[in-house]
Structure formats: structure tokens, C-alpha cells
Amino acid sequence: MTRPMVIGLTGGVGCGKSSAADVLIADGVPVFDADRAAHDAVASGSDGLQAIAEIFGPSFVRDGVLDRRAMAAKVFGDTEAREQLNAIVHPRVFAAMQDWLKANGHVRPAVVVMIPLLFEKGADKWCDATVVVATDEAIVLDRLADRGWSEADARARMQAQWSLPRKIALADRVVWNNGTKQELAAAVREAYRSLMSERKNSHE
């Protein structure tokens, strides 16, 4: 029996990756959440949190917990600091992903790994296909403003990733999220259906 298809799910900040993943989860598709794994990598008592304290200083750890607001302010305006943080977090996330893929190797027909920096970190090499969730920039800025982000903060976060057009150019499928939740759900399901159909045809 063939292994499950591994679909990489990514997109720009504020584009709706998590909302797209929720659609798949509701349909019974297992999803690995790299953001959640990143949180776990620096959770209280973890060696990742200890590494942050050693490299960035104890002021970024309050009562044994990472001060995420202070860390975000530090790294999104400082490329070197961001690379130092990534060097701590990303290897731990990818190790967790590999464990998850092994644990879900029996699942059919597909599993999804949701990774914001899928292409930037070369994680697409572990995927059979990739899907990018895309949204017009003006809508993204409005969404991030609703979360309390300033435009400067939003643009800094966006610039910390590859541009959306660059990701789109590499993707096997693009799901646009400029409309309603229902429209997003329909687009996600169509992308998933077409990938499953394509794989089935390639194995016949």
C-alpha cells in the first residue's frame, strides 16, 4: 500500500493558512501545525527556552516562560537576531514534523504539514505537493490591523518571509482567500480534491 500523500500548506502572514487547515481538519485530514510545534519547542522547561535565555539573555524569559512580545519586537527588526532564533526553533520543529509523519504514515490518502516558511526553509522537499493560501495585500493589512498590529509591524512581518508572488510561483495549487469563509472552504476542498485526483491518475 502506498504511503499517504504529504501536502505542504503555506501562505503569507494573515492570508488564512490556519482557516484553510481548519477546513481540512473538519474533513478528517490530519494536519501538522508548525506554529504549534514552534511554541512547544520553546515551552516552559524546554531546552529551546534555555537556549534562548543563553543567547538573548534572561530578560526574554519571565517566570520561566518566553516573553513572546519582547522576542517578536527583537527579531522582526533585526535579521541577525531572527536568524539566531530560527536556528534554535526550526531544527526542533522539523524533528517534531518527522516524528509526526512517521506516526501518521498509515493514514490514507493524505496528510498536511502547515509551515509558514515552507519554501524558505526547504521543507517542501518533504512534500509531494504544495498549496499556497493567498490574499490581496490590502486585505491582509486590514486583517492584521484588526489583530492590533500597526502597519509597520505588519509589513515587517511580511518582509520576514518570501513575497507572496514568489511562493505562488512554486506552488502546485493556489487558494485565494479574499472572500467569505464559505468561499475559502470551497476553494480548499477543490484544491485538495484535484491533488488527490491527480495523484490517483498518476498511479493508474
mmCIF file of N, CA, C and O in Angstrom, residues 12-17 19 133-150 154 175-181 183-184:
data_model
loop_
_atom_site.group_PDB
_atom_site.id
_atom_site.type_symbol
_atom_site.label_atom_id
_atom_site.label_comp_id
_atom_site.label_asym_id
_atom_site.label_seq_id
_atom_site.Cartn_x
_atom_site.Cartn_y
_atom_site.Cartn_z
ATOM 1 N N GLY A 12 1.209 33.608 2.895
ATOM 2 C CA GLY A 12 1.729 34.802 3.554
ATOM 3 C C GLY A 12 1.075 35.032 4.898
ATOM 4 O O GLY A 12 0.025 34.463 5.205
ATOM 5 N N VAL A 13 1.726 35.853 5.727
ATOM 6 C CA VAL A 13 1.158 36.184 7.025
ATOM 7 C C VAL A 13 -0.206 36.844 6.823
ATOM 8 O O VAL A 13 -0.391 37.685 5.949
ATOM 9 N N GLY A 14 -1.187 36.421 7.607
ATOM 10 C CA GLY A 14 -2.525 36.989 7.523
ATOM 11 C C GLY A 14 -3.356 36.525 6.349
ATOM 12 O O GLY A 14 -4.451 37.041 6.125
ATOM 13 N N CYS A 15 -2.852 35.542 5.609
ATOM 14 C CA CYS A 15 -3.586 35.075 4.426
ATOM 15 C C CYS A 15 -4.649 34.019 4.748
ATOM 16 O O CYS A 15 -5.524 33.763 3.929
ATOM 17 N N GLY A 16 -4.532 33.396 5.909
ATOM 18 C CA GLY A 16 -5.561 32.439 6.287
ATOM 19 C C GLY A 16 -5.159 30.977 6.223
ATOM 20 O O GLY A 16 -6.005 30.113 5.979
ATOM 21 N N LYS A 17 -3.880 30.689 6.459
ATOM 22 C CA LYS A 17 -3.427 29.292 6.466
ATOM 23 C C LYS A 17 -4.191 28.459 7.489
ATOM 24 O O LYS A 17 -4.621 27.343 7.201
ATOM 25 N N SER A 19 -7.112 28.984 8.803
ATOM 26 C CA SER A 19 -8.511 28.798 8.413
ATOM 27 C C SER A 19 -8.633 27.711 7.354
ATOM 28 O O SER A 19 -9.570 26.904 7.376
ATOM 29 N N VAL A 133 -1.916 29.552 0.356
ATOM 30 C CA VAL A 133 -3.104 30.365 0.608
ATOM 31 C C VAL A 133 -2.694 31.822 0.400
ATOM 32 O O VAL A 133 -1.741 32.303 1.020
ATOM 33 N N ALA A 134 -3.402 32.504 -0.493
ATOM 34 C CA ALA A 134 -3.015 33.863 -0.886
ATOM 35 C C ALA A 134 -4.165 34.844 -0.668
ATOM 36 O O ALA A 134 -5.345 34.481 -0.792
ATOM 37 N N THR A 135 -3.798 36.069 -0.348
ATOM 38 C CA THR A 135 -4.773 37.135 -0.117
ATOM 39 C C THR A 135 -4.177 38.446 -0.611
ATOM 40 O O THR A 135 -2.970 38.668 -0.484
ATOM 41 N N ASP A 136 -5.009 39.314 -1.159
ATOM 42 C CA ASP A 136 -4.535 40.627 -1.593
ATOM 43 C C ASP A 136 -3.950 41.397 -0.403
ATOM 44 O O ASP A 136 -4.474 41.326 0.725
ATOM 45 N N GLU A 137 -2.896 42.165 -0.665
ATOM 46 C CA GLU A 137 -2.170 42.837 0.414
ATOM 47 C C GLU A 137 -3.054 43.771 1.238
ATOM 48 O O GLU A 137 -2.943 43.804 2.472
ATOM 49 N N ALA A 138 -3.920 44.495 0.587
ATOM 50 C CA ALA A 138 -4.772 45.441 1.320
ATOM 51 C C ALA A 138 -5.661 44.720 2.326
ATOM 52 O O ALA A 138 -5.883 45.210 3.445
ATOM 53 N N ILE A 139 -6.152 43.549 1.943
ATOM 54 C CA ILE A 139 -6.997 42.765 2.848
ATOM 55 C C ILE A 139 -6.167 42.226 4.000
ATOM 56 O O ILE A 139 -6.608 42.216 5.157
ATOM 57 N N VAL A 140 -4.945 41.785 3.702
ATOM 58 C CA VAL A 140 -4.053 41.300 4.755
ATOM 59 C C VAL A 140 -3.796 42.395 5.788
ATOM 60 O O VAL A 140 -3.871 42.160 6.995
ATOM 61 N N LEU A 141 -3.493 43.593 5.318
ATOM 62 C CA LEU A 141 -3.206 44.697 6.235
ATOM 63 C C LEU A 141 -4.421 45.017 7.101
ATOM 64 O O LEU A 141 -4.286 45.306 8.296
ATOM 65 N N ASP A 142 -5.611 44.930 6.526
ATOM 66 C CA ASP A 142 -6.837 45.153 7.301
ATOM 67 C C ASP A 142 -7.003 44.077 8.370
ATOM 68 O O ASP A 142 -7.368 44.372 9.520
ATOM 69 N N ARG A 143 -6.739 42.830 8.001
ATOM 70 C CA ARG A 143 -6.875 41.730 8.961
ATOM 71 C C ARG A 143 -5.882 41.877 10.115
ATOM 72 O O ARG A 143 -6.233 41.667 11.282
ATOM 73 N N LEU A 144 -4.652 42.238 9.777
ATOM 74 C CA LEU A 144 -3.647 42.380 10.821
ATOM 75 C C LEU A 144 -3.926 43.594 11.703
ATOM 76 O O LEU A 144 -3.644 43.577 12.902
ATOM 77 N N ALA A 145 -4.503 44.630 11.112
ATOM 78 C CA ALA A 145 -4.904 45.795 11.906
ATOM 79 C C ALA A 145 -5.983 45.400 12.911
ATOM 80 O O ALA A 145 -5.988 45.876 14.057
ATOM 81 N N ASP A 146 -6.879 44.496 12.496
ATOM 82 C CA ASP A 146 -7.922 44.008 13.402
ATOM 83 C C ASP A 146 -7.331 43.223 14.569
ATOM 84 O O ASP A 146 -7.948 43.104 15.629
ATOM 85 N N ARG A 147 -6.133 42.663 14.364
ATOM 86 C CA ARG A 147 -5.440 41.937 15.437
ATOM 87 C C ARG A 147 -4.654 42.886 16.338
ATOM 88 O O ARG A 147 -4.011 42.452 17.289
ATOM 89 N N GLY A 148 -4.668 44.181 15.993
ATOM 90 C CA GLY A 148 -3.965 45.155 16.807
ATOM 91 C C GLY A 148 -2.569 45.482 16.320
ATOM 92 O O GLY A 148 -1.799 46.146 17.017
ATOM 93 N N TRP A 149 -2.222 45.035 15.109
ATOM 94 C CA TRP A 149 -0.896 45.304 14.567
ATOM 95 C C TRP A 149 -0.880 46.658 13.866
ATOM 96 O O TRP A 149 -1.822 47.018 13.155
ATOM 97 N N SER A 150 0.214 47.386 14.027
ATOM 98 C CA SER A 150 0.397 48.597 13.235
ATOM 99 C C SER A 150 0.793 48.196 11.824
ATOM 100 O O SER A 150 1.230 47.060 11.590
ATOM 101 N N ALA A 154 3.112 44.999 10.663
ATOM 102 C CA ALA A 154 2.596 44.048 9.675
ATOM 103 C C ALA A 154 3.554 43.907 8.500
ATOM 104 O O ALA A 154 3.856 42.791 8.057
ATOM 105 N N VAL A 175 -4.792 28.809 -3.348
ATOM 106 C CA VAL A 175 -6.136 29.029 -2.835
ATOM 107 C C VAL A 175 -6.249 30.499 -2.455
ATOM 108 O O VAL A 175 -5.535 30.970 -1.560
ATOM 109 N N TRP A 176 -7.130 31.215 -3.139
ATOM 110 C CA TRP A 176 -7.298 32.643 -2.836
ATOM 111 C C TRP A 176 -8.318 32.815 -1.726
ATOM 112 O O TRP A 176 -9.364 32.183 -1.714
ATOM 113 N N ASN A 177 -7.979 33.690 -0.784
ATOM 114 C CA ASN A 177 -8.817 33.918 0.391
ATOM 115 C C ASN A 177 -9.137 35.402 0.517
ATOM 116 O O ASN A 177 -8.745 36.072 1.470
ATOM 117 N N ASN A 178 -9.846 35.908 -0.478
ATOM 118 C CA ASN A 178 -10.262 37.315 -0.467
ATOM 119 C C ASN A 178 -11.734 37.491 -0.128
ATOM 120 O O ASN A 178 -12.216 38.623 -0.032
ATOM 121 N N GLY A 179 -12.447 36.386 0.039
ATOM 122 C CA GLY A 179 -13.892 36.468 0.228
ATOM 123 C C GLY A 179 -14.361 35.906 1.554
ATOM 124 O O GLY A 179 -13.741 36.112 2.601
ATOM 125 N N THR A 180 -15.450 35.151 1.488
ATOM 126 C CA THR A 180 -16.085 34.631 2.693
ATOM 127 C C THR A 180 -15.434 33.322 3.148
ATOM 128 O O THR A 180 -14.664 32.698 2.408
ATOM 129 N N LYS A 181 -15.788 32.910 4.358
ATOM 130 C CA LYS A 181 -15.301 31.624 4.870
ATOM 131 C C LYS A 181 -15.805 30.475 3.999
ATOM 132 O O LYS A 181 -15.099 29.487 3.796
ATOM 133 N N GLU A 183 -16.455 30.614 0.795
ATOM 134 C CA GLU A 183 -15.682 30.601 -0.454
ATOM 135 C C GLU A 183 -14.299 29.984 -0.229
ATOM 136 O O GLU A 183 -13.806 29.228 -1.076
ATOM 137 N N LEU A 184 -13.697 30.288 0.909
ATOM 138 C CA LEU A 184 -12.397 29.700 1.226
ATOM 139 C C LEU A 184 -12.531 28.187 1.361
ATOM 140 O O LEU A 184 -11.723 27.430 0.802
#
